Coordinates of C-alpha atoms in Angstrom, one line a residue:
M1 CA 0.0 0.0 0.0
I2 CA 1.3 3.4 -0.9
T3 CA 0.7 6.1 1.6
P4 CA 0.7 9.8 0.8
F5 CA 3.8 10.1 2.9
D6 CA 6.6 8.6 0.6
D7 CA 9.8 9.9 -0.5
A8 CA 8.3 11.6 -3.5
Y9 CA 5.7 13.4 -1.3
F10 CA 8.3 14.9 1.0
M11 CA 10.8 15.8 -1.9
K12 CA 7.9 17.9 -3.3
K13 CA 7.8 19.8 -0.2
A14 CA 11.5 20.3 -0.5
L15 CA 11.0 21.5 -4.2
Q16 CA 8.6 24.0 -2.8
E17 CA 11.4 25.3 -0.6
A18 CA 13.7 25.4 -3.6
E19 CA 11.1 27.4 -5.6
I20 CA 11.0 30.0 -2.7
A21 CA 14.7 30.2 -3.0
F22 CA 14.5 30.7 -6.7
E23 CA 12.1 33.6 -6.4
K24 CA 14.5 35.4 -3.8
G25 CA 17.5 35.1 -6.3
E26 CA 19.0 32.2 -4.2
V27 CA 20.4 29.0 -5.8
P28 CA 17.3 27.0 -5.7
V29 CA 17.9 24.2 -3.1
G30 CA 15.2 23.4 -0.6
A31 CA 15.0 20.9 2.3
V32 CA 12.7 19.6 4.7
I33 CA 13.3 17.3 7.7
V34 CA 10.7 14.7 8.8
V35 CA 10.3 12.5 11.8
E36 CA 7.3 10.1 12.0
D37 CA 5.7 11.3 8.8
R38 CA 5.7 14.9 10.1
I39 CA 7.7 17.9 8.7
I40 CA 9.5 19.5 11.6
A41 CA 11.9 21.8 9.6
R42 CA 11.6 23.5 6.2
A43 CA 14.4 25.6 4.7
H44 CA 16.0 26.8 1.5
N45 CA 19.3 28.5 0.7
L46 CA 19.7 31.9 2.2
T47 CA 23.4 32.5 1.3
E48 CA 22.7 35.8 -0.7
Q49 CA 20.1 37.1 1.7
L50 CA 22.1 36.5 4.9
N51 CA 25.5 37.2 3.2
D52 CA 26.5 33.9 4.6
V53 CA 28.4 31.1 2.8
T54 CA 27.2 28.6 5.3
A55 CA 23.4 29.4 5.1
H56 CA 22.7 26.3 2.8
A57 CA 19.2 24.8 2.9
E58 CA 20.5 21.7 4.9
M59 CA 22.2 23.9 7.6
Q60 CA 19.2 25.8 8.0
A61 CA 17.0 22.7 8.3
I62 CA 19.4 21.1 10.7
T63 CA 19.3 24.1 13.1
A64 CA 15.4 24.3 12.8
A65 CA 15.0 20.5 13.5
A66 CA 17.3 20.6 16.5
N67 CA 15.4 23.5 17.8
F68 CA 12.2 21.7 17.4
L69 CA 13.5 18.5 19.0
G70 CA 15.3 20.2 21.8
G71 CA 18.6 18.4 21.1
K72 CA 21.5 18.4 18.6
Y73 CA 21.0 14.7 17.3
L74 CA 18.5 13.9 14.6
H75 CA 18.0 10.3 15.3
N76 CA 14.9 8.8 13.5
C77 CA 14.8 11.9 11.1
T78 CA 15.0 12.0 7.4
L79 CA 16.5 14.9 5.4
Y80 CA 14.8 15.4 1.9
V81 CA 17.0 17.9 -0.1
T82 CA 16.7 18.7 -3.8
L83 CA 20.5 18.7 -4.5
E84 CA 23.2 16.4 -3.1
P85 CA 24.7 17.9 0.0
C86 CA 28.2 19.6 -0.2
Q87 CA 31.0 18.5 2.0
M88 CA 30.1 21.1 4.5
C89 CA 26.5 20.0 4.8
A90 CA 27.5 16.3 4.9
G91 CA 29.8 17.1 7.8
A92 CA 27.0 18.7 9.7
L93 CA 24.7 15.9 8.8
Y94 CA 27.5 13.4 10.0
W95 CA 27.7 15.1 13.3
S96 CA 23.7 15.3 13.7
Q97 CA 23.5 11.5 13.2
I98 CA 20.6 12.0 11.0
S99 CA 19.2 8.6 10.1
K100 CA 18.4 9.1 6.5
I101 CA 19.3 11.5 3.7
V102 CA 17.2 11.7 0.4
Y103 CA 18.3 13.9 -2.4
G104 CA 17.0 14.7 -5.8
A105 CA 19.8 16.0 -8.2
K106 CA 23.4 14.7 -7.9
D107 CA 26.0 17.5 -7.6
T108 CA 29.0 16.1 -9.8
E109 CA 31.3 19.0 -9.0
R110 CA 30.7 19.8 -5.2
G111 CA 28.6 17.0 -3.9
F112 CA 29.7 15.0 -0.8
S113 CA 30.2 11.6 -2.8
T114 CA 32.4 13.5 -5.5
M115 CA 34.4 15.1 -2.7
G116 CA 35.0 11.9 -0.8
T117 CA 33.1 13.1 2.3
K118 CA 31.9 10.4 4.5
I119 CA 28.3 10.2 5.9
H120 CA 27.7 8.6 9.3
P121 CA 27.8 4.9 8.8
K122 CA 24.3 4.4 10.4
T123 CA 22.9 7.1 7.9
K124 CA 21.0 5.6 5.0
V125 CA 21.3 7.6 1.7
V126 CA 18.9 7.5 -1.1
Q127 CA 19.6 9.4 -4.3
G128 CA 17.7 10.4 -7.4
V129 CA 14.2 11.1 -6.0
M130 CA 12.5 13.7 -8.3
E131 CA 16.0 14.1 -9.8
K132 CA 14.7 15.5 -13.0
E133 CA 12.4 18.1 -11.4
A134 CA 15.2 19.2 -9.1
A135 CA 17.9 19.5 -11.9
Q136 CA 15.5 21.4 -14.2
L137 CA 15.0 24.0 -11.6
L138 CA 18.7 24.5 -11.1
K139 CA 19.3 24.6 -14.8
R140 CA 16.5 27.2 -15.3
F141 CA 17.9 29.3 -12.5
F142 CA 21.4 29.3 -14.0
I143 CA 20.1 30.0 -17.6
E144 CA 18.2 33.0 -16.3
K145 CA 21.1 34.3 -14.1
R146 CA 23.4 34.1 -17.1
N147 CA 21.0 36.0 -19.3
L148 CA 20.5 38.7 -16.8
N149 CA 24.3 39.5 -16.7

């Protein structure tokens, strides 16, 4: 039986966050963190708005989820993010001990797997969920950005 709460359902929520980032002129990456089929954190890139290179969607989501849970560990939580996390975000996810990471588009230049960054051994990683939609949004963003400059 398929419930409405599958990986695609939550990735759509992350894509909605990526759209918000797109509208703000941020690189369109969105993230949600889920525990027991409940979204406890929503975030998108804020690096331009905050003038902060660490304000990636994943970092914002980790902080929001930890605040919600009242602790630094994200046991039994799943991160849904539209783009493969970079090594900075992967490091933070490692330390958070998140249980599962689901991402859409692969980042062949800066993604944690390309950079050789390790994820916590107990963390399950699922790639390619709604990959096409996530990649198209990124592509559209960079085409528009090039055409404006």
